mmCIF file of C-alpha atoms in Angstrom:
data_model
loop_
_atom_site.group_PDB
_atom_site.id
_atom_site.type_symbol
_atom_site.label_atom_id
_atom_site.label_comp_id
_atom_site.label_asym_id
_atom_site.label_seq_id
_atom_site.Cartn_x
_atom_site.Cartn_y
_atom_site.Cartn_z
ATOM 1 C CA SER A 1 -26.131 9.861 40.839
ATOM 2 C CA ASP A 2 -29.254 7.734 41.494
ATOM 3 C CA ASN A 3 -31.323 10.119 39.366
ATOM 4 C CA ALA A 4 -28.737 9.936 36.581
ATOM 5 C CA GLU A 5 -28.837 6.134 36.652
ATOM 6 C CA GLU A 6 -32.646 6.091 36.521
ATOM 7 C CA TRP A 7 -32.542 8.569 33.626
ATOM 8 C CA ALA A 8 -30.086 6.361 31.726
ATOM 9 C CA TYR A 9 -32.235 3.239 32.208
ATOM 10 C CA ASP A 10 -35.287 5.191 31.061
ATOM 11 C CA ILE A 11 -33.535 6.298 27.872
ATOM 12 C CA ILE A 12 -32.357 2.734 27.154
ATOM 13 C CA GLY A 13 -35.892 1.426 27.691
ATOM 14 C CA ARG A 14 -37.319 3.996 25.292
ATOM 15 C CA LEU A 15 -34.708 3.146 22.651
ATOM 16 C CA ARG A 16 -35.521 -0.557 22.946
ATOM 17 C CA LEU A 17 -39.225 0.219 22.506
ATOM 18 C CA VAL A 18 -38.507 2.293 19.396
ATOM 19 C CA CYS A 19 -36.400 -0.530 17.939
ATOM 20 C CA LYS A 20 -39.143 -3.095 18.585
ATOM 21 C CA MET A 21 -41.691 -0.867 16.863
ATOM 22 C CA ARG A 22 -39.417 -0.339 13.848
ATOM 23 C CA ILE A 23 -38.858 -4.106 13.582
ATOM 24 C CA HIS A 24 -42.602 -4.744 13.902
ATOM 25 C CA PHE A 25 -43.439 -2.363 11.057
ATOM 26 C CA GLY A 26 -40.602 -3.622 8.870
ATOM 27 C CA LEU A 27 -38.541 -0.447 9.108
ATOM 28 C CA MET A 28 -35.438 -2.286 10.355
ATOM 29 C CA GLN A 29 -34.185 -5.872 10.443
ATOM 30 C CA ASP A 30 -34.220 -7.895 13.626
ATOM 31 C CA PRO A 31 -30.506 -8.388 14.449
ATOM 32 C CA ASP A 32 -31.260 -11.842 15.862
ATOM 33 C CA SER A 33 -32.670 -12.990 12.517
ATOM 34 C CA ALA A 34 -30.077 -11.308 10.305
ATOM 35 C CA PRO A 35 -27.927 -13.699 8.209
ATOM 36 C CA PRO A 36 -24.306 -14.070 9.348
ATOM 37 C CA PRO A 37 -21.851 -11.813 7.495
ATOM 38 C CA GLU A 38 -19.902 -13.312 4.609
ATOM 39 C CA TYR A 39 -16.134 -12.992 4.902
ATOM 40 C CA LYS A 40 -13.457 -13.472 2.294
ATOM 41 C CA CYS A 41 -11.371 -15.052 5.043
ATOM 42 C CA ALA A 42 -13.257 -16.892 7.775
ATOM 43 C CA ALA A 43 -10.128 -17.256 9.907
ATOM 44 C CA CYS A 44 -9.593 -13.531 10.518
ATOM 45 C CA GLN A 45 -13.054 -12.280 9.448
ATOM 46 C CA ASP A 46 -11.352 -9.911 7.000
ATOM 47 C CA THR A 47 -9.408 -8.083 9.722
ATOM 48 C CA GLY A 48 -6.063 -9.417 8.512
ATOM 49 C CA TYR A 49 -5.107 -10.621 11.988
ATOM 50 C CA ILE A 50 -5.803 -13.700 14.110
ATOM 51 C CA CYS A 51 -5.488 -14.306 17.842
ATOM 52 C CA THR A 52 -2.543 -16.634 18.474
ATOM 53 C CA ASP A 53 -3.258 -17.266 22.143
ATOM 54 C CA PRO A 54 -6.883 -17.852 23.254
ATOM 55 C CA GLU A 55 -5.885 -17.110 26.838
ATOM 56 C CA SER A 56 -4.375 -13.767 25.846
ATOM 57 C CA PRO A 57 -6.790 -12.197 23.339
ATOM 58 C CA ARG A 58 -4.512 -9.192 22.861
ATOM 59 C CA ILE A 59 -1.788 -11.278 21.191
ATOM 60 C CA TYR A 60 -2.297 -11.188 17.417
ATOM 61 C CA ALA A 61 -0.416 -12.266 14.320
ATOM 62 C CA LYS A 62 -0.957 -11.586 10.635
ATOM 63 C CA CYS A 63 -3.342 -14.012 8.982
ATOM 64 C CA GLN A 64 -2.137 -16.163 6.080
ATOM 65 C CA CYS A 65 -4.679 -14.431 3.819
ATOM 66 C CA ASN A 66 -2.339 -11.375 3.708
ATOM 67 C CA LEU A 67 -5.274 -8.941 4.020
ATOM 68 C CA ALA A 68 -3.338 -6.906 6.587
ATOM 69 C CA ASP A 69 -0.472 -6.296 4.140
ATOM 70 C CA ILE A 70 -2.878 -5.646 1.257
ATOM 71 C CA LYS A 71 -4.707 -2.996 3.297
ATOM 72 C CA GLN A 72 -1.378 -1.240 3.930
ATOM 73 C CA SER A 73 -0.099 -1.635 0.366
ATOM 74 C CA GLY A 74 -1.466 1.650 -0.983
ATOM 75 C CA ILE A 75 -3.152 -0.179 -3.873
ATOM 76 C CA GLU A 76 -6.278 1.659 -4.968
ATOM 77 C CA ASP A 77 -9.527 -0.272 -4.595
ATOM 78 C CA ARG A 78 -10.057 -0.287 -8.371
ATOM 79 C CA PHE A 79 -6.738 -2.134 -8.829
ATOM 80 C CA LYS A 80 -7.186 -4.704 -6.061
ATOM 81 C CA CYS A 81 -8.683 -6.978 -8.725
ATOM 82 C CA GLY A 82 -5.102 -7.683 -9.775
ATOM 83 C CA TRP A 83 -4.640 -8.631 -13.430
ATOM 84 C CA GLU A 84 -8.371 -8.743 -14.048
ATOM 85 C CA GLY A 85 -9.622 -6.038 -16.406
ATOM 86 C CA LEU A 86 -6.128 -5.115 -17.593
ATOM 87 C CA ASN A 87 -5.962 -4.509 -21.344
ATOM 88 C CA ILE A 88 -2.728 -5.887 -22.755
ATOM 89 C CA GLY A 89 -1.606 -4.463 -26.080
ATOM 90 C CA LYS A 90 1.376 -3.217 -28.029
ATOM 91 C CA GLY A 91 2.018 -0.371 -25.573
ATOM 92 C CA ASN A 92 2.363 -2.517 -22.451
ATOM 93 C CA HIS A 93 2.984 -6.110 -23.553
ATOM 94 C CA GLU A 94 6.708 -6.111 -22.730
ATOM 95 C CA ALA A 95 6.075 -4.549 -19.330
ATOM 96 C CA TYR A 96 3.368 -7.130 -18.655
ATOM 97 C CA LYS A 97 5.757 -10.006 -19.480
ATOM 98 C CA ALA A 98 8.515 -8.543 -17.276
ATOM 99 C CA ILE A 99 6.279 -8.178 -14.228
ATOM 100 C CA LYS A 100 4.606 -11.566 -14.699
ATOM 101 C CA GLU A 101 8.049 -13.179 -14.795
ATOM 102 C CA TYR A 102 9.107 -11.239 -11.672
ATOM 103 C CA VAL A 103 6.085 -12.488 -9.694
ATOM 104 C CA SER A 104 5.808 -15.944 -11.277
ATOM 105 C CA THR A 105 6.687 -17.911 -8.128
ATOM 106 C CA ASN A 106 7.405 -17.381 -4.455
ATOM 107 C CA GLN A 107 11.061 -18.309 -5.043
ATOM 108 C CA MET A 108 11.416 -15.922 -7.990
ATOM 109 C CA ILE A 109 10.073 -12.997 -5.951
ATOM 110 C CA ARG A 110 12.364 -13.819 -3.035
ATOM 111 C CA ASP A 111 15.362 -14.066 -5.378
ATOM 112 C CA MET A 112 14.503 -10.664 -6.850
ATOM 113 C CA VAL A 113 14.184 -9.161 -3.368
ATOM 114 C CA ARG A 114 17.415 -10.728 -2.168
ATOM 115 C CA ASN A 115 19.298 -9.276 -5.140
ATOM 116 C CA GLY A 116 17.577 -5.890 -4.964
ATOM 117 C CA TYR A 117 16.129 -6.083 -8.480
ATOM 118 C CA GLY A 118 13.412 -3.537 -9.205
ATOM 119 C CA ILE A 119 11.371 -2.582 -12.257
ATOM 120 C CA TYR A 120 11.127 0.721 -14.125
ATOM 121 C CA LEU A 121 7.961 1.112 -16.226
ATOM 122 C CA TYR A 122 7.688 4.088 -18.536
ATOM 123 C CA GLY A 123 5.388 4.986 -21.367
ATOM 124 C CA SER A 124 2.684 7.356 -22.468
ATOM 125 C CA VAL A 125 -0.431 8.148 -20.459
ATOM 126 C CA GLY A 126 -3.154 5.501 -20.559
ATOM 127 C CA VAL A 127 -1.126 2.340 -21.217
ATOM 128 C CA GLY A 128 -1.920 0.968 -17.749
ATOM 129 C CA LYS A 129 1.372 1.469 -15.919
ATOM 130 C CA THR A 130 -0.249 1.968 -12.507
ATOM 131 C CA HIS A 131 -2.550 -1.023 -13.007
ATOM 132 C CA LEU A 132 0.378 -3.202 -14.062
ATOM 133 C CA ALA A 133 2.477 -2.118 -11.100
ATOM 134 C CA SER A 134 -0.415 -2.550 -8.652
ATOM 135 C CA ALA A 135 -1.092 -6.077 -9.918
ATOM 136 C CA GLY A 136 2.593 -6.893 -9.514
ATOM 137 C CA ILE A 137 2.704 -5.477 -5.993
ATOM 138 C CA LEU A 138 -0.401 -7.485 -5.109
ATOM 139 C CA ASP A 139 1.258 -10.704 -6.299
ATOM 140 C CA CYS A 140 4.426 -9.872 -4.371
ATOM 141 C CA ILE A 141 2.283 -9.851 -1.232
ATOM 142 C CA ARG A 142 0.103 -12.858 -2.073
ATOM 143 C CA ILE A 143 2.681 -15.112 -3.735
ATOM 144 C CA GLY A 144 5.978 -13.831 -2.380
ATOM 145 C CA LYS A 145 4.690 -13.217 1.153
ATOM 146 C CA VAL A 146 6.763 -10.032 1.381
ATOM 147 C CA SER A 147 5.779 -6.508 2.397
ATOM 148 C CA ALA A 148 5.166 -4.299 -0.625
ATOM 149 C CA MET A 149 3.464 -1.002 -1.361
ATOM 150 C CA ILE A 150 2.806 1.473 -4.148
ATOM 151 C CA THR A 151 2.639 5.203 -3.546
ATOM 152 C CA ASP A 152 2.057 8.242 -5.723
ATOM 153 C CA VAL A 153 5.313 10.201 -5.708
ATOM 154 C CA SER A 154 3.751 13.680 -5.791
ATOM 155 C CA SER A 155 1.374 12.927 -2.896
ATOM 156 C CA THR A 156 4.129 11.266 -0.879
ATOM 157 C CA LEU A 157 6.564 14.141 -1.298
ATOM 158 C CA TRP A 158 3.827 16.546 -0.262
ATOM 159 C CA GLU A 159 3.427 14.677 3.054
ATOM 160 C CA LEU A 160 7.117 14.850 3.917
ATOM 161 C CA SER A 161 7.963 17.508 6.478
ATOM 162 C CA PRO A 162 11.250 18.956 7.815
ATOM 163 C CA SER A 163 12.315 16.853 10.798
ATOM 164 C CA GLN A 164 13.580 18.428 13.995
ATOM 165 C CA GLY A 165 16.311 15.934 14.751
ATOM 166 C CA GLU A 166 13.871 13.020 14.533
ATOM 167 C CA GLU A 167 13.294 10.412 11.853
ATOM 168 C CA ASP A 168 10.275 11.198 9.699
ATOM 169 C CA PRO A 169 7.786 8.297 10.176
ATOM 170 C CA LEU A 170 6.970 8.405 6.474
ATOM 171 C CA VAL A 171 10.638 8.090 5.537
ATOM 172 C CA THR A 172 10.908 5.100 7.879
ATOM 173 C CA LYS A 173 7.838 3.489 6.331
ATOM 174 C CA LEU A 174 9.112 3.936 2.771
ATOM 175 C CA THR A 175 12.543 2.679 3.766
ATOM 176 C CA GLU A 176 11.473 -0.434 5.657
ATOM 177 C CA VAL A 177 8.965 -1.916 3.188
ATOM 178 C CA LYS A 178 10.666 -4.689 1.190
ATOM 179 C CA ILE A 179 9.318 -3.655 -2.237
ATOM 180 C CA LEU A 180 8.408 -0.025 -2.884
ATOM 181 C CA CYS A 181 6.824 1.238 -6.103
ATOM 182 C CA LEU A 182 7.050 4.974 -6.778
ATOM 183 C CA ASP A 183 4.098 5.697 -9.032
ATOM 184 C CA ASP A 184 4.045 8.519 -11.591
ATOM 185 C CA PHE A 185 7.665 9.483 -10.950
ATOM 186 C CA GLY A 186 8.592 12.794 -12.560
ATOM 187 C CA ALA A 187 5.033 14.094 -12.830
ATOM 188 C CA GLU A 188 6.154 17.247 -11.043
ATOM 189 C CA ILE A 189 9.411 19.052 -10.355
ATOM 190 C CA PRO A 190 10.181 18.583 -6.634
ATOM 191 C CA SER A 191 11.571 21.256 -4.360
ATOM 192 C CA LEU A 192 15.172 20.945 -3.156
ATOM 193 C CA PHE A 193 13.966 19.681 0.238
ATOM 194 C CA LYS A 194 11.722 17.021 -1.304
ATOM 195 C CA LEU A 195 14.390 15.874 -3.744
ATOM 196 C CA SER A 196 16.897 15.537 -0.889
ATOM 197 C CA LYS A 197 14.362 13.488 1.092
ATOM 198 C CA LEU A 198 13.814 11.302 -1.939
ATOM 199 C CA ARG A 199 17.576 10.806 -2.212
ATOM 200 C CA GLU A 200 17.642 9.872 1.499
ATOM 201 C CA ILE A 201 14.924 7.226 0.988
ATOM 202 C CA MET A 202 16.618 5.802 -2.103
ATOM 203 C CA ASN A 203 20.018 5.674 -0.359
ATOM 204 C CA LYS A 204 18.629 3.815 2.646
ATOM 205 C CA ARG A 205 16.803 1.352 0.442
ATOM 206 C CA ASN A 206 19.908 0.825 -1.654
ATOM 207 C CA MET A 207 21.983 0.124 1.469
ATOM 208 C CA LYS A 208 19.462 -2.550 2.455
ATOM 209 C CA MET A 209 19.326 -3.828 -1.154
ATOM 210 C CA TYR A 210 15.536 -3.460 -1.118
ATOM 211 C CA PRO A 211 13.975 -3.358 -4.609
ATOM 212 C CA THR A 212 12.473 -0.073 -5.769
ATOM 213 C CA TRP A 213 9.980 -0.089 -8.624
ATOM 214 C CA ALA A 214 8.848 3.033 -10.426
ATOM 215 C CA THR A 215 6.362 4.092 -13.094
ATOM 216 C CA SER A 216 6.777 7.230 -15.178
ATOM 217 C CA ASN A 217 5.856 8.949 -18.405
ATOM 218 C CA LEU A 218 9.587 9.588 -18.832
ATOM 219 C CA SER A 219 12.545 7.407 -19.713
ATOM 220 C CA LEU A 220 15.347 7.283 -17.123
ATOM 221 C CA ASP A 221 17.235 9.945 -19.077
ATOM 222 C CA GLY A 222 14.098 12.062 -19.281
ATOM 223 C CA LEU A 223 13.536 11.646 -15.532
ATOM 224 C CA LEU A 224 17.120 12.694 -14.864
ATOM 225 C CA ASN A 225 16.688 15.838 -16.961
ATOM 226 C CA ARG A 226 13.464 16.737 -15.190
ATOM 227 C CA LEU A 227 14.814 16.261 -11.674
ATOM 228 C CA SER A 228 18.033 18.090 -12.619
ATOM 229 C CA ILE A 229 15.988 21.283 -12.929
ATOM 230 C CA THR A 230 16.014 21.283 -9.115
ATOM 231 C CA ASP A 231 19.528 19.941 -8.503
ATOM 232 C CA SER A 232 21.625 17.947 -10.963
ATOM 233 C CA ILE A 233 23.746 16.161 -8.337
ATOM 234 C CA LEU A 234 20.781 15.015 -6.235
ATOM 235 C CA ALA A 235 18.913 14.051 -9.396
ATOM 236 C CA LYS A 236 21.763 11.842 -10.610
ATOM 237 C CA GLN A 237 22.025 10.149 -7.223
ATOM 238 C CA VAL A 238 18.289 9.365 -7.201
ATOM 239 C CA VAL A 239 18.203 8.070 -10.785
ATOM 240 C CA ASP A 240 21.393 6.058 -10.308
ATOM 241 C CA ARG A 241 19.673 4.204 -7.449
ATOM 242 C CA LEU A 242 16.904 3.249 -9.886
ATOM 243 C CA LYS A 243 19.494 2.074 -12.383
ATOM 244 C CA VAL A 244 21.181 -0.065 -9.709
ATOM 245 C CA ASN A 245 17.881 -1.779 -8.983
ATOM 246 C CA LYS A 246 16.751 -1.917 -12.603
#
């Protein structure tokens, strides 16, 4: 063990010498002279959490900057700019007005959540439905201070797996978030298992009166027809839940 300890110290000494040489020749920056990192939030240093008890450093709470919720929101990096860069035109103006009204104030968002009101955005490809929804979800987190997320329906359904008498963690996650946006709904025809899981999620959310948003290339009737290819009864139950929260 003594030889192992001497060997370890020797390796550390050699590494330190290499680092000093690299600093001397300008191949790496001296960490002691490096400028301090710039954080969007100085309180949590962009971690999303702050220590609430200095004597117990393992006790943390979410920071007021909401970075923790934003990181878990499913919003793509390119849409974390919010409304910036969004082109508003004839194809999405009404949708833009509806979402902006929904997220106009903290009280408005909380009223919408309390009453279970969701949003259904549909239109042709390229009108910015996902960007609009992502910006709205971002404001729900920042202004409304509620948990919210957006998820691609096809990818989400792919991750669902048959449970062996246990609750699927993904189902729990999609059920418990206050505002859920199902992006690109109806892009594919789900299997019977996936459609039944989707019905389960929608039922649980409806029982809690949690708002469900959705984006699609299809109208609600078109979505119903598409899902009915798998099972007409399950399809109607899923779409009816969207209509309840519309």
